Short mmCIF file of C-alpha atoms in Angstrom, two decimals:
data_model
loop_
_atom_site.label_atom_id
_atom_site.label_comp_id
_atom_site.label_asym_id
_atom_site.label_seq_id
_atom_site.Cartn_x
_atom_site.Cartn_y
_atom_site.Cartn_z
CA UNK A 1 -103.01 -24.85 -151.27
CA UNK A 2 -101.66 -25.87 -147.80
CA UNK A 3 -98.79 -25.58 -145.56
CA UNK A 4 -96.45 -28.49 -144.58
CA UNK A 5 -97.01 -29.08 -140.82
CA UNK A 6 -93.13 -29.42 -140.12
CA UNK A 7 -92.15 -26.23 -141.97
CA UNK A 8 -91.43 -23.40 -139.61
CA UNK A 9 -92.28 -20.72 -142.17
CA UNK A 10 -95.67 -19.97 -143.87
CA UNK A 11 -96.11 -17.93 -147.13
CA UNK A 12 -98.71 -15.32 -147.93
CA UNK A 13 -101.47 -15.42 -149.06
CA UNK A 14 -102.85 -18.03 -146.60
CA UNK A 15 -106.10 -17.95 -148.51
CA UNK A 16 -105.33 -17.51 -152.08
CA UNK A 17 -108.70 -16.71 -153.41
CA UNK A 18 -111.40 -14.11 -152.98
CA UNK A 19 -112.30 -14.13 -149.26
CA UNK A 20 -113.01 -10.49 -149.28
CA UNK A 21 -113.01 -8.25 -146.10
CA UNK A 22 -112.00 -10.96 -143.62
CA UNK A 23 -112.69 -10.85 -139.97
CA UNK A 24 -111.39 -13.38 -137.42
CA UNK A 25 -111.86 -14.44 -133.79
CA UNK A 26 -110.46 -17.15 -131.55
CA UNK A 27 -112.66 -19.29 -129.33
CA UNK A 28 -110.69 -21.64 -127.13
CA UNK A 29 -108.16 -23.35 -129.44
CA UNK A 30 -110.07 -22.70 -132.55
CA UNK A 31 -110.01 -19.73 -135.03
CA UNK A 32 -112.98 -18.68 -137.11
CA UNK A 33 -113.18 -16.41 -140.08
CA UNK A 34 -116.00 -14.89 -142.07
CA UNK A 35 -115.99 -12.72 -145.23
CA UNK A 36 -118.15 -10.70 -147.50
CA UNK A 37 -120.37 -12.77 -149.79
CA UNK A 38 -122.23 -9.85 -151.48
CA UNK A 39 -125.12 -11.18 -153.63
CA UNK A 40 -124.28 -14.93 -153.63
CA UNK A 41 -126.14 -17.57 -151.82
CA UNK A 42 -125.57 -19.08 -149.23
CA UNK A 43 -123.87 -16.09 -147.73
CA UNK A 44 -121.43 -15.34 -144.86
CA UNK A 45 -118.89 -18.15 -145.35
CA UNK A 46 -117.56 -19.67 -142.08
CA UNK A 47 -113.96 -20.88 -142.09
CA UNK A 48 -112.02 -22.73 -139.34
CA UNK A 49 -108.38 -23.10 -138.47
CA UNK A 50 -106.18 -24.33 -135.63
CA UNK A 51 -103.03 -22.62 -136.78
CA UNK A 52 -104.14 -19.50 -138.64
CA UNK A 53 -102.43 -20.87 -141.86
CA UNK A 54 -104.51 -23.83 -142.91
CA UNK A 55 -108.21 -23.10 -143.29
CA UNK A 56 -111.27 -25.12 -144.15
CA UNK A 57 -114.79 -23.94 -145.07
CA UNK A 58 -117.23 -25.44 -142.50
CA UNK A 59 -120.50 -23.71 -143.60
CA UNK A 60 -122.41 -20.57 -144.06
CA UNK A 61 -124.39 -18.47 -141.59
CA UNK A 62 -126.91 -17.04 -144.12
CA UNK A 63 -129.08 -19.52 -146.13
CA UNK A 64 -130.90 -16.86 -148.17
CA UNK A 65 -130.60 -13.06 -148.69
CA UNK A 66 -133.48 -10.97 -147.30
CA UNK A 67 -135.86 -9.52 -148.17
CA UNK A 68 -136.17 -12.44 -150.65
CA UNK A 69 -137.75 -10.29 -153.40
CA UNK A 70 -134.73 -8.13 -153.57
CA UNK A 71 -132.47 -11.01 -154.48
CA UNK A 72 -134.41 -13.06 -157.12
CA UNK A 73 -131.95 -11.84 -159.78
CA UNK A 74 -128.12 -11.26 -159.51
CA UNK A 75 -126.98 -8.20 -157.62
CA UNK A 76 -123.12 -8.92 -157.52
CA UNK A 77 -122.15 -5.78 -155.74
CA UNK A 78 -125.00 -5.70 -153.15
CA UNK A 79 -125.99 -7.85 -150.33
CA UNK A 80 -123.45 -8.76 -147.50
CA UNK A 81 -120.73 -6.16 -147.16
CA UNK A 82 -117.77 -6.60 -144.85
CA UNK A 83 -119.10 -8.62 -141.82
CA UNK A 84 -117.84 -8.58 -138.28
CA UNK A 85 -117.60 -11.94 -136.30
CA UNK A 86 -117.62 -12.03 -132.56
CA UNK A 87 -118.20 -14.45 -129.69
CA UNK A 88 -120.13 -13.03 -126.75
CA UNK A 89 -122.22 -14.65 -123.94
CA UNK A 90 -121.69 -18.21 -125.32
CA UNK A 91 -122.97 -17.34 -128.80
CA UNK A 92 -121.39 -16.45 -132.14
CA UNK A 93 -122.54 -13.09 -133.69
CA UNK A 94 -122.14 -11.76 -137.17
CA UNK A 95 -122.99 -8.13 -138.04
CA UNK A 96 -122.99 -6.78 -141.67
CA UNK A 97 -124.26 -3.94 -143.64
CA UNK A 98 -126.37 -4.11 -146.65
CA UNK A 99 -125.82 -0.86 -148.41
CA UNK A 100 -129.46 -0.55 -149.56
CA UNK A 101 -131.26 -1.75 -146.43
CA UNK A 102 -129.14 -1.25 -143.26
CA UNK A 103 -127.30 -3.12 -140.51
CA UNK A 104 -128.19 -6.84 -139.93
CA UNK A 105 -127.14 -9.48 -137.48
CA UNK A 106 -127.43 -13.21 -136.96
CA UNK A 107 -126.34 -15.40 -134.09
CA UNK A 108 -125.92 -18.96 -133.14
CA UNK A 109 -124.91 -21.23 -130.25
CA UNK A 110 -122.26 -23.06 -132.39
CA UNK A 111 -120.27 -21.98 -135.52
CA UNK A 112 -122.10 -24.52 -137.56
CA UNK A 113 -125.52 -23.21 -136.37
CA UNK A 114 -128.40 -23.13 -136.17
CA UNK A 115 -128.19 -19.48 -137.08
CA UNK A 116 -130.96 -17.16 -136.58
CA UNK A 117 -132.77 -15.41 -139.38
CA UNK A 118 -131.33 -11.94 -140.21
CA UNK A 119 -132.47 -9.31 -137.83
CA UNK A 120 -132.38 -5.68 -138.92
CA UNK A 121 -130.61 -3.74 -136.23
CA UNK A 122 -130.83 -0.35 -137.99
CA UNK A 123 -132.53 0.54 -141.21
CA UNK A 124 -131.04 3.08 -143.61
CA UNK A 125 -129.26 3.62 -146.80
CA UNK A 126 -125.50 3.51 -146.97
CA UNK A 127 -124.93 1.96 -143.58
CA UNK A 128 -122.04 -0.52 -144.08
CA UNK A 129 -119.14 -2.32 -142.29
CA UNK A 130 -120.68 -2.59 -138.74
CA UNK A 131 -118.71 -3.96 -135.83
CA UNK A 132 -120.04 -4.60 -132.29
CA UNK A 133 -118.21 -4.41 -128.97
CA UNK A 134 -119.37 -5.77 -125.66
CA UNK A 135 -117.29 -4.11 -123.03
CA UNK A 136 -116.58 -6.62 -120.24
CA UNK A 137 -115.32 -3.84 -118.04
CA UNK A 138 -118.43 -1.77 -117.92
CA UNK A 139 -121.15 -4.13 -119.36
CA UNK A 140 -121.95 -1.53 -121.99
CA UNK A 141 -122.39 -2.54 -125.67
CA UNK A 142 -121.35 -0.35 -128.72
CA UNK A 143 -121.34 -0.45 -132.39
CA UNK A 144 -119.45 1.43 -135.05
CA UNK A 145 -120.05 1.50 -138.74
CA UNK A 146 -119.00 3.25 -141.97
CA UNK A 147 -120.84 4.94 -144.81
CA UNK A 148 -121.15 4.10 -148.58
CA UNK A 149 -121.38 7.38 -150.48
CA UNK A 150 -123.10 5.76 -153.33
CA UNK A 151 -126.27 5.29 -151.19
CA UNK A 152 -126.00 7.99 -148.61
CA UNK A 153 -123.86 10.76 -150.09
CA UNK A 154 -121.46 10.33 -147.07
CA UNK A 155 -118.08 8.67 -146.85
CA UNK A 156 -114.79 8.77 -145.03
CA UNK A 157 -116.24 8.79 -141.57
CA UNK A 158 -117.14 6.36 -138.88
CA UNK A 159 -120.29 6.65 -136.70
CA UNK A 160 -120.57 5.22 -133.15
CA UNK A 161 -123.69 4.12 -131.31
CA UNK A 162 -124.51 2.60 -127.96
CA UNK A 163 -126.12 -0.77 -128.54
CA UNK A 164 -128.53 -2.85 -126.44
CA UNK A 165 -126.48 -5.60 -124.86
CA UNK A 166 -128.87 -8.09 -126.58
CA UNK A 167 -127.50 -6.88 -129.87
CA UNK A 168 -131.00 -6.26 -131.25
CA UNK A 169 -131.19 -2.39 -131.43
CA UNK A 170 -129.18 0.72 -131.15
CA UNK A 171 -129.82 3.09 -128.28
CA UNK A 172 -129.12 6.43 -129.84
CA UNK A 173 -128.98 8.29 -133.19
CA UNK A 174 -125.24 7.89 -133.47
CA UNK A 175 -122.27 10.28 -133.47
CA UNK A 176 -119.46 10.81 -135.81
CA UNK A 177 -116.48 9.54 -133.78
CA UNK A 178 -113.87 9.63 -136.60
CA UNK A 179 -114.01 12.14 -139.48
CA UNK A 180 -111.62 11.23 -142.14
CA UNK A 181 -112.06 14.59 -143.91
CA UNK A 182 -110.39 16.19 -140.82
CA UNK A 183 -107.30 13.97 -141.16
CA UNK A 184 -104.89 15.36 -143.91
CA UNK A 185 -104.32 12.80 -146.65
CA UNK A 186 -106.99 10.34 -145.47
CA UNK A 187 -109.84 9.30 -147.72
CA UNK A 188 -112.28 6.32 -148.10
CA UNK A 189 -112.09 5.52 -144.38
CA UNK A 190 -114.23 2.34 -143.94
CA UNK A 191 -114.19 -1.33 -142.64
CA UNK A 192 -113.85 -0.54 -138.90
CA UNK A 193 -113.10 -3.31 -136.32
CA UNK A 194 -113.59 -2.35 -132.71
CA UNK A 195 -111.62 -3.60 -129.72
CA UNK A 196 -110.72 -2.86 -126.14
CA UNK A 197 -107.10 -3.22 -125.14
CA UNK A 198 -104.82 -1.91 -122.48
CA UNK A 199 -107.46 0.54 -121.26
CA UNK A 200 -108.11 2.08 -124.72
CA UNK A 201 -110.93 1.75 -127.22
CA UNK A 202 -109.30 0.66 -130.48
CA UNK A 203 -110.69 1.04 -134.00
CA UNK A 204 -108.57 -0.77 -136.70
CA UNK A 205 -109.79 0.63 -139.93
CA UNK A 206 -108.45 0.87 -143.51
CA UNK A 207 -108.40 3.98 -145.74
CA UNK A 208 -107.15 4.99 -149.17
CA UNK A 209 -109.11 2.54 -151.31
CA UNK A 210 -108.72 -1.21 -152.02
CA UNK A 211 -105.96 -0.84 -154.70
CA UNK A 212 -103.55 1.57 -152.97
CA UNK A 213 -104.73 2.03 -149.47
CA UNK A 214 -103.34 1.44 -145.90
CA UNK A 215 -104.41 0.08 -142.52
CA UNK A 216 -105.03 2.75 -139.83
CA UNK A 217 -105.43 2.33 -136.13
CA UNK A 218 -107.43 4.74 -133.92
CA UNK A 219 -107.56 5.00 -130.06
CA UNK A 220 -109.41 6.85 -127.36
CA UNK A 221 -110.01 6.47 -123.75
CA UNK A 222 -113.71 7.03 -124.46
CA UNK A 223 -115.73 5.34 -127.07
CA UNK A 224 -117.15 8.54 -128.41
CA UNK A 225 -113.79 10.04 -128.69
CA UNK A 226 -111.72 12.02 -129.39
CA UNK A 227 -109.53 9.51 -131.37
CA UNK A 228 -105.86 9.80 -132.30
CA UNK A 229 -104.72 8.03 -135.44
CA UNK A 230 -101.73 6.29 -136.97
CA UNK A 231 -100.88 4.35 -140.14
CA UNK A 232 -99.79 0.84 -138.95
CA UNK A 233 -99.54 -1.16 -142.26
CA UNK A 234 -98.84 0.09 -145.90
CA UNK A 235 -97.29 -1.27 -149.03
CA UNK A 236 -93.84 0.42 -148.62
CA UNK A 237 -91.40 -1.29 -151.04
CA UNK A 238 -93.30 -4.67 -151.15
CA UNK A 239 -95.45 -5.95 -154.00
CA UNK A 240 -98.57 -6.28 -151.68
CA UNK A 241 -100.71 -3.40 -152.89
CA UNK A 242 -103.41 -1.86 -150.65
CA UNK A 243 -102.74 -4.11 -147.60
CA UNK A 244 -105.61 -3.43 -145.24
CA UNK A 245 -109.04 -4.33 -143.92
CA UNK A 246 -109.13 -7.36 -141.55
CA UNK A 247 -109.08 -8.38 -137.99
CA UNK A 248 -106.70 -8.81 -134.95
CA UNK A 249 -106.55 -12.17 -133.15
CA UNK A 250 -104.41 -13.37 -130.12
CA UNK A 251 -103.21 -16.94 -129.67
CA UNK A 252 -103.41 -18.87 -126.39
CA UNK A 253 -99.75 -18.25 -125.84
CA UNK A 254 -100.26 -14.49 -126.22
CA UNK A 255 -98.95 -13.86 -129.75
CA UNK A 256 -100.85 -11.32 -131.82
CA UNK A 257 -101.76 -11.70 -135.55
CA UNK A 258 -103.57 -9.60 -138.15
CA UNK A 259 -105.40 -11.10 -141.15
CA UNK A 260 -106.15 -8.69 -143.99
CA UNK A 261 -106.88 -8.67 -147.81
CA UNK A 262 -104.91 -7.62 -150.91
CA UNK A 263 -106.81 -6.79 -154.10
CA UNK A 264 -105.58 -8.84 -156.91
CA UNK A 265 -107.86 -8.02 -159.89
CA UNK A 266 -109.66 -10.99 -161.41
CA UNK A 267 -108.54 -13.09 -158.41
CA UNK A 268 -110.47 -10.74 -155.98
CA UNK A 269 -109.32 -10.09 -152.50
CA UNK A 270 -106.84 -12.69 -151.21
CA UNK A 271 -105.96 -12.99 -147.54
CA UNK A 272 -102.61 -12.40 -145.82
CA UNK A 273 -101.42 -13.23 -142.33
CA UNK A 274 -99.17 -10.64 -140.60
CA UNK A 275 -97.38 -10.77 -137.27
CA UNK A 276 -98.49 -8.18 -134.93
CA UNK A 277 -97.18 -6.73 -131.59
CA UNK A 278 -98.30 -4.14 -129.22
CA UNK A 279 -96.17 -1.46 -127.57
CA UNK A 280 -94.27 0.03 -130.51
CA UNK A 281 -93.70 3.80 -130.17
CA UNK A 282 -96.19 4.68 -127.44
CA UNK A 283 -98.36 1.52 -127.20
CA UNK A 284 -99.50 1.42 -130.91
CA UNK A 285 -99.73 -1.93 -132.69
CA UNK A 286 -96.96 -2.75 -135.04
CA UNK A 287 -98.01 -4.99 -137.99
CA UNK A 288 -95.90 -6.91 -140.46
CA UNK A 289 -92.24 -5.99 -140.61
CA UNK A 290 -92.20 -2.43 -138.99
CA UNK A 291 -95.47 -1.65 -140.79
CA UNK A 292 -94.66 -3.38 -144.15
CA UNK A 293 -96.50 -6.58 -145.16
CA UNK A 294 -94.36 -9.89 -145.01
CA UNK A 295 -94.29 -12.38 -147.73
CA UNK A 296 -93.41 -15.08 -145.27
CA UNK A 297 -92.79 -15.48 -141.59
CA UNK A 298 -92.29 -17.91 -138.79
CA UNK A 299 -95.45 -19.66 -138.20
CA UNK A 300 -97.74 -18.88 -135.23
CA UNK A 301 -96.87 -20.58 -131.97
CA UNK A 302 -99.62 -23.12 -132.30
CA UNK A 303 -99.74 -27.10 -132.50
CA UNK A 304 -98.83 -28.28 -136.08
CA UNK A 305 -101.80 -29.05 -138.15
CA UNK A 306 -102.20 -31.18 -141.29
CA UNK A 307 -102.36 -29.22 -144.63
CA UNK A 308 -105.77 -28.04 -145.44
CA UNK A 309 -107.57 -25.50 -147.60
CA UNK A 310 -111.23 -24.80 -148.44
CA UNK A 311 -112.62 -27.48 -150.74
CA UNK A 312 -112.79 -27.09 -154.49
CA UNK A 313 -113.16 -30.52 -156.07
CA UNK A 314 -116.68 -32.02 -156.08
CA UNK A 315 -118.18 -35.35 -157.20
CA UNK A 316 -121.59 -34.01 -156.14
CA UNK A 317 -122.87 -37.17 -154.12
CA UNK A 318 -126.59 -37.36 -154.22
CA UNK A 319 -126.74 -34.55 -156.64
CA UNK A 320 -125.76 -31.99 -153.81
CA UNK A 321 -123.08 -29.36 -154.42
CA UNK A 322 -120.51 -29.02 -151.73
CA UNK A 323 -120.17 -25.98 -149.41
CA UNK A 324 -117.84 -24.22 -151.79
CA UNK A 325 -120.68 -23.53 -154.30
CA UNK A 326 -122.84 -20.51 -154.25
CA UNK A 327 -125.78 -19.48 -156.45
CA UNK A 328 -125.80 -15.97 -157.91
CA UNK A 329 -129.15 -15.07 -156.30
CA UNK A 330 -131.66 -16.85 -154.00
CA UNK A 331 -132.19 -20.36 -155.44
CA UNK A 332 -135.53 -21.76 -156.46
CA UNK A 333 -136.93 -25.23 -156.08
CA UNK A 334 -136.22 -27.43 -159.21
CA UNK A 335 -132.84 -25.85 -160.24
CA UNK A 336 -130.96 -28.95 -158.87
CA UNK A 337 -132.36 -32.42 -158.48
CA UNK A 338 -131.31 -34.68 -155.68
CA UNK A 339 -130.87 -38.34 -156.60
CA UNK A 340 -129.10 -41.51 -155.22
CA UNK A 341 -126.00 -41.36 -157.46
CA UNK A 342 -123.07 -39.00 -157.80
CA UNK A 343 -123.43 -36.09 -160.26
CA UNK A 344 -124.97 -32.52 -160.27
CA UNK A 345 -128.23 -32.67 -162.17
CA UNK A 346 -129.22 -29.16 -163.26
CA UNK A 347 -132.49 -28.21 -164.86
CA UNK A 348 -132.09 -26.24 -168.12
CA UNK A 349 -133.99 -23.30 -166.76
CA UNK A 350 -136.00 -21.34 -169.33
CA UNK A 351 -134.99 -17.61 -169.33
CA UNK A 352 -135.29 -14.56 -171.51
CA UNK A 353 -131.74 -13.84 -170.60
CA UNK A 354 -130.18 -16.80 -172.21
CA UNK A 355 -127.95 -14.56 -174.27
CA UNK A 356 -126.15 -13.24 -171.03
CA UNK A 357 -124.98 -15.33 -168.18
CA UNK A 358 -124.26 -12.33 -166.05
CA UNK A 359 -128.15 -11.84 -165.75
CA UNK A 360 -128.93 -15.34 -164.62
CA UNK A 361 -129.74 -16.32 -160.95
CA UNK A 362 -129.26 -20.02 -161.50
CA UNK A 363 -125.48 -19.97 -162.12
CA UNK A 364 -123.68 -22.23 -159.52
CA UNK A 365 -120.31 -20.69 -158.74
CA UNK A 366 -117.22 -20.94 -156.73
CA UNK A 367 -114.14 -18.66 -156.13
CA UNK A 368 -111.39 -18.54 -158.97
CA UNK A 369 -108.07 -19.87 -157.41
CA UNK A 370 -105.39 -17.14 -157.07
CA UNK A 371 -102.64 -19.44 -158.59
CA UNK A 372 -102.37 -20.96 -162.14
CA UNK A 373 -104.55 -23.93 -162.22
CA UNK A 374 -106.49 -26.36 -164.44
CA UNK A 375 -110.21 -26.69 -164.12
CA UNK A 376 -112.16 -29.71 -165.60
CA UNK A 377 -115.67 -31.10 -165.43
CA UNK A 378 -117.58 -33.94 -167.32
CA UNK A 379 -120.89 -32.80 -168.84
CA UNK A 380 -123.75 -34.69 -170.31
CA UNK A 381 -126.72 -32.78 -171.93
CA UNK A 382 -129.70 -35.08 -171.31
CA UNK A 383 -132.81 -35.17 -173.48
CA UNK A 384 -134.38 -31.77 -173.95
CA UNK A 385 -135.64 -29.11 -176.18
CA UNK A 386 -133.79 -27.40 -178.98
CA UNK A 387 -131.80 -24.38 -177.60
CA UNK A 388 -131.09 -26.21 -174.22
CA UNK A 389 -127.54 -25.75 -173.22
CA UNK A 390 -125.17 -26.14 -170.36
CA UNK A 391 -121.53 -25.58 -169.60
CA UNK A 392 -118.45 -24.32 -167.66
CA UNK A 393 -117.96 -20.53 -167.26
CA UNK A 394 -115.49 -18.01 -166.11
CA UNK A 395 -117.75 -15.24 -165.01
CA UNK A 396 -117.13 -11.58 -164.43
CA UNK A 397 -117.97 -8.24 -165.96
CA UNK A 398 -116.80 -10.09 -169.07
CA UNK A 399 -117.37 -13.78 -169.33
CA UNK A 400 -116.56 -16.82 -171.45
CA UNK A 401 -118.10 -20.28 -171.35
CA UNK A 402 -117.73 -23.66 -173.17
CA UNK A 403 -120.38 -26.33 -173.18
CA UNK A 404 -123.08 -28.24 -174.99
CA UNK A 405 -126.19 -27.01 -176.90
CA UNK A 406 -129.02 -29.00 -178.60
CA UNK A 407 -129.77 -27.71 -182.08
CA UNK A 408 -133.18 -27.50 -183.84
CA UNK A 409 -132.25 -30.82 -185.56
CA UNK A 410 -131.89 -32.56 -182.13
CA UNK A 411 -128.15 -32.86 -182.47
CA UNK A 412 -125.87 -31.79 -179.55
CA UNK A 413 -122.98 -29.59 -180.40
CA UNK A 414 -119.85 -28.19 -178.50
CA UNK A 415 -120.22 -24.57 -178.34
CA UNK A 416 -117.97 -21.82 -176.96
CA UNK A 417 -119.08 -18.19 -176.39
CA UNK A 418 -118.07 -15.02 -174.80
CA UNK A 419 -119.33 -11.51 -173.87
CA UNK A 420 -117.24 -8.43 -173.43
CA UNK A 421 -117.67 -6.11 -170.54
CA UNK A 422 -119.83 -3.53 -172.28
CA UNK A 423 -121.79 -6.07 -174.48
CA UNK A 424 -125.25 -7.17 -173.64
CA UNK A 425 -125.23 -10.31 -175.79
CA UNK A 426 -122.65 -13.02 -176.09
CA UNK A 427 -120.89 -14.13 -179.26
CA UNK A 428 -119.34 -17.23 -180.61
CA UNK A 429 -115.80 -17.67 -179.52
CA UNK A 430 -115.33 -20.76 -181.89
CA UNK A 431 -117.49 -22.50 -184.51
CA UNK A 432 -119.84 -25.14 -183.09
CA UNK A 433 -118.53 -28.83 -183.31
CA UNK A 434 -120.33 -32.11 -183.17
CA UNK A 435 -120.66 -33.67 -179.66
CA UNK A 436 -121.53 -37.42 -180.20
CA UNK A 437 -123.55 -38.86 -177.45
CA UNK A 438 -124.13 -35.38 -175.99
CA UNK A 439 -121.16 -35.61 -173.80
CA UNK A 440 -117.91 -33.66 -173.33
CA UNK A 441 -115.12 -33.12 -170.77
CA UNK A 442 -114.59 -29.41 -170.50
CA UNK A 443 -111.38 -27.71 -169.39
CA UNK A 444 -110.07 -24.27 -168.67
CA UNK A 445 -106.34 -23.72 -168.12
CA UNK A 446 -105.87 -20.49 -166.04
CA UNK A 447 -102.39 -18.97 -166.35
CA UNK A 448 -100.69 -15.95 -164.68
CA UNK A 449 -102.96 -12.80 -164.87
CA UNK A 450 -106.07 -15.02 -164.91
CA UNK A 451 -105.75 -15.69 -168.70
CA UNK A 452 -107.84 -18.55 -169.62
CA UNK A 453 -107.54 -21.25 -172.33
CA UNK A 454 -110.63 -23.26 -172.97
CA UNK A 455 -110.44 -26.68 -174.40
CA UNK A 456 -112.68 -29.83 -174.76
CA UNK A 457 -112.61 -33.55 -175.26
CA UNK A 458 -115.86 -35.07 -176.89
CA UNK A 459 -114.34 -38.56 -176.99
CA UNK A 460 -115.17 -38.85 -180.67
CA UNK A 461 -111.79 -40.34 -181.57
CA UNK A 462 -110.55 -37.21 -183.44
CA UNK A 463 -106.95 -36.61 -183.11
CA UNK A 464 -106.29 -33.74 -180.70
CA UNK A 465 -104.46 -30.67 -181.94
CA UNK A 466 -101.74 -29.00 -179.97
CA UNK A 467 -102.74 -26.31 -177.73
CA UNK A 468 -101.36 -22.92 -178.82
CA UNK A 469 -98.34 -21.64 -176.98
CA UNK A 470 -99.43 -20.45 -173.54
CA UNK A 471 -96.14 -19.06 -172.42
CA UNK A 472 -97.69 -15.56 -172.19
CA UNK A 473 -100.03 -16.66 -169.36
CA UNK A 474 -97.62 -18.83 -167.34
CA UNK A 475 -96.97 -22.60 -167.16
CA UNK A 476 -100.14 -24.60 -167.16
CA UNK A 477 -98.63 -28.04 -166.75
CA UNK A 478 -96.91 -30.55 -168.91
CA UNK A 479 -100.11 -32.31 -170.00
CA UNK A 480 -101.76 -29.25 -171.52
CA UNK A 481 -103.53 -30.28 -174.71
CA UNK A 482 -103.24 -34.04 -174.39
CA UNK A 483 -106.68 -35.50 -175.30
CA UNK A 484 -108.10 -32.02 -175.41
CA UNK A 485 -108.61 -29.69 -178.33
CA UNK A 486 -108.23 -25.94 -177.85
CA UNK A 487 -111.19 -23.59 -178.52
CA UNK A 488 -111.01 -20.03 -179.30
CA UNK A 489 -108.54 -17.35 -178.18
CA UNK A 490 -107.06 -16.77 -174.75
CA UNK A 491 -109.77 -15.00 -172.57
CA UNK A 492 -108.56 -12.56 -169.81
CA UNK A 493 -110.82 -13.00 -166.87
CA UNK A 494 -112.19 -9.90 -165.36
CA UNK A 495 -113.63 -9.19 -161.82
CA UNK A 496 -117.10 -7.79 -160.98
CA UNK A 497 -117.28 -4.38 -159.37
CA UNK A 498 -116.28 -5.69 -155.78
CA UNK A 499 -115.94 -9.36 -156.48
CA UNK A 500 -113.32 -11.42 -158.21
CA UNK A 501 -114.05 -13.60 -161.21
CA UNK A 502 -116.00 -16.81 -160.59
CA UNK A 503 -116.09 -20.33 -162.00
CA UNK A 504 -119.56 -21.22 -162.86
CA UNK A 505 -121.76 -24.24 -163.84
CA UNK A 506 -124.96 -23.37 -165.65
CA UNK A 507 -127.81 -25.02 -167.56
CA UNK A 508 -130.37 -22.93 -169.31
CA UNK A 509 -132.78 -22.78 -172.33
CA UNK A 510 -134.53 -19.93 -174.14
CA UNK A 511 -138.16 -19.05 -173.33
CA UNK A 512 -140.82 -21.44 -174.37
CA UNK A 513 -143.27 -24.01 -173.04
CA UNK A 514 -142.71 -27.17 -171.14
CA UNK A 515 -139.65 -28.78 -169.49
CA UNK A 516 -136.39 -28.05 -171.40
CA UNK A 517 -134.32 -30.92 -170.15
CA UNK A 518 -131.39 -31.33 -167.72
CA UNK A 519 -127.63 -31.41 -167.85
CA UNK A 520 -125.47 -33.59 -165.64
CA UNK A 521 -122.04 -32.52 -164.23
CA UNK A 522 -119.54 -34.98 -162.75
CA UNK A 523 -116.05 -35.09 -161.52
CA UNK A 524 -115.43 -31.44 -161.10
CA UNK A 525 -111.55 -30.95 -160.49
CA UNK A 526 -109.21 -28.10 -159.89
CA UNK A 527 -105.48 -28.78 -160.14
CA UNK A 528 -103.24 -26.06 -158.84
CA UNK A 529 -100.10 -25.86 -161.11
CA UNK A 530 -97.85 -23.94 -158.86
CA UNK A 531 -98.11 -25.53 -155.43
CA UNK A 532 -95.98 -23.85 -152.84
CA UNK A 533 -94.51 -26.29 -150.44
CA UNK A 534 -93.18 -23.41 -148.45
CA UNK A 535 -96.61 -22.17 -147.39
#
């Protein structure tokens, strides 16, 4: 997923996966982006670009979620909501809201750290989407945030505070500076980003909900208002639903750009890049094509960069997963074993929740690509106890996984299971099959609409059958089915409440005594089937 450096046009989305609630800044010639990570660990991803089109993942700002005891089990819709990234006084700062605890911040001298431990700036339920501003003209510091009705009973309003310039505390009880209930037709006002421009305080904030909403701009001569508002980006006659929530950035040559998300079901919130200019109709910002999102545009006036994208493939050198992987809760010692060779060696963790992957903290995940693709990984189930199992999952409110399991007779079998959204136990998606040597190569072909076909190759010499017709899900490549045998029916991936579907690697065992064995994953690969050379 990259853009040819000699192509004058890019295509949206520039980040075609679930990089939810993006915020962006420029420091010198470098652009940095962070996004919501909710209950996954490590959190607060950090992306870098030199051209606003090609991005790489360079690290995370949050090693563990705190307080640790709150995140020992998965809480997929909690944790880190809508962070704001800023650079001030020679340091990088990230503020975010945990809807159950309050507003936190971390800071660091360099984007790669070391980052401080989370500091609670303001405790409270339902405090979300904070954004700071250090006013260079006056030396004052401010913070604005939104509200989550599920925790506070309040929504559709923005509250402003004076903040200590050190960013450690708020200096007042806060005042509602924008009340969406007083603006006809506005609802679910949230996600504010705070700026100073041309003598005005500006708040860029979305409203209308993630599926169908719009991007608003608010301005006032005083931080505490009153503010006037205008819709500056909406779907209009495009196919980009709910285009909103993101950040404004200016290039060294003075061009203005806006990065925002689009909700795409199981794929989560993908990121678009929109041209932006100031001065339209009374000095308001104009985003996209007269307020409608663009599918493609002339590239930013920045030096050409080689194609790049956040990593997906992994050989797990030394047994360590790459930056693209996140656990579904705070990890514990012993889940993964470091060693001198390649390959991810996961312990088959004993659990009372072996029947439901959604409840497990020890699932190693990465984002589902937004384009049709093929996902493959080699798996070996090492010596262990009966019931030990491991595999490759597509995980959401519903899930499906394929992998290996050791039976009561000691033999290893290929298994394929799934769970529907409302089910609390998984079921077999296909009958178990022998897996000689306890090995298999696992595969998921993901077509249009995130419809998934699982298949496997156990290397047992059995003639592979043909994959069923996949035309209802989109082209998955000319080699579909060669060497692989299909398993079960097509599975339609589903998102979590706020999170897109995830790819997962997992090893587990039912409750019992003693070590249950390990599983080794090697050669994890994702091949995008519809590469767009015009990005």
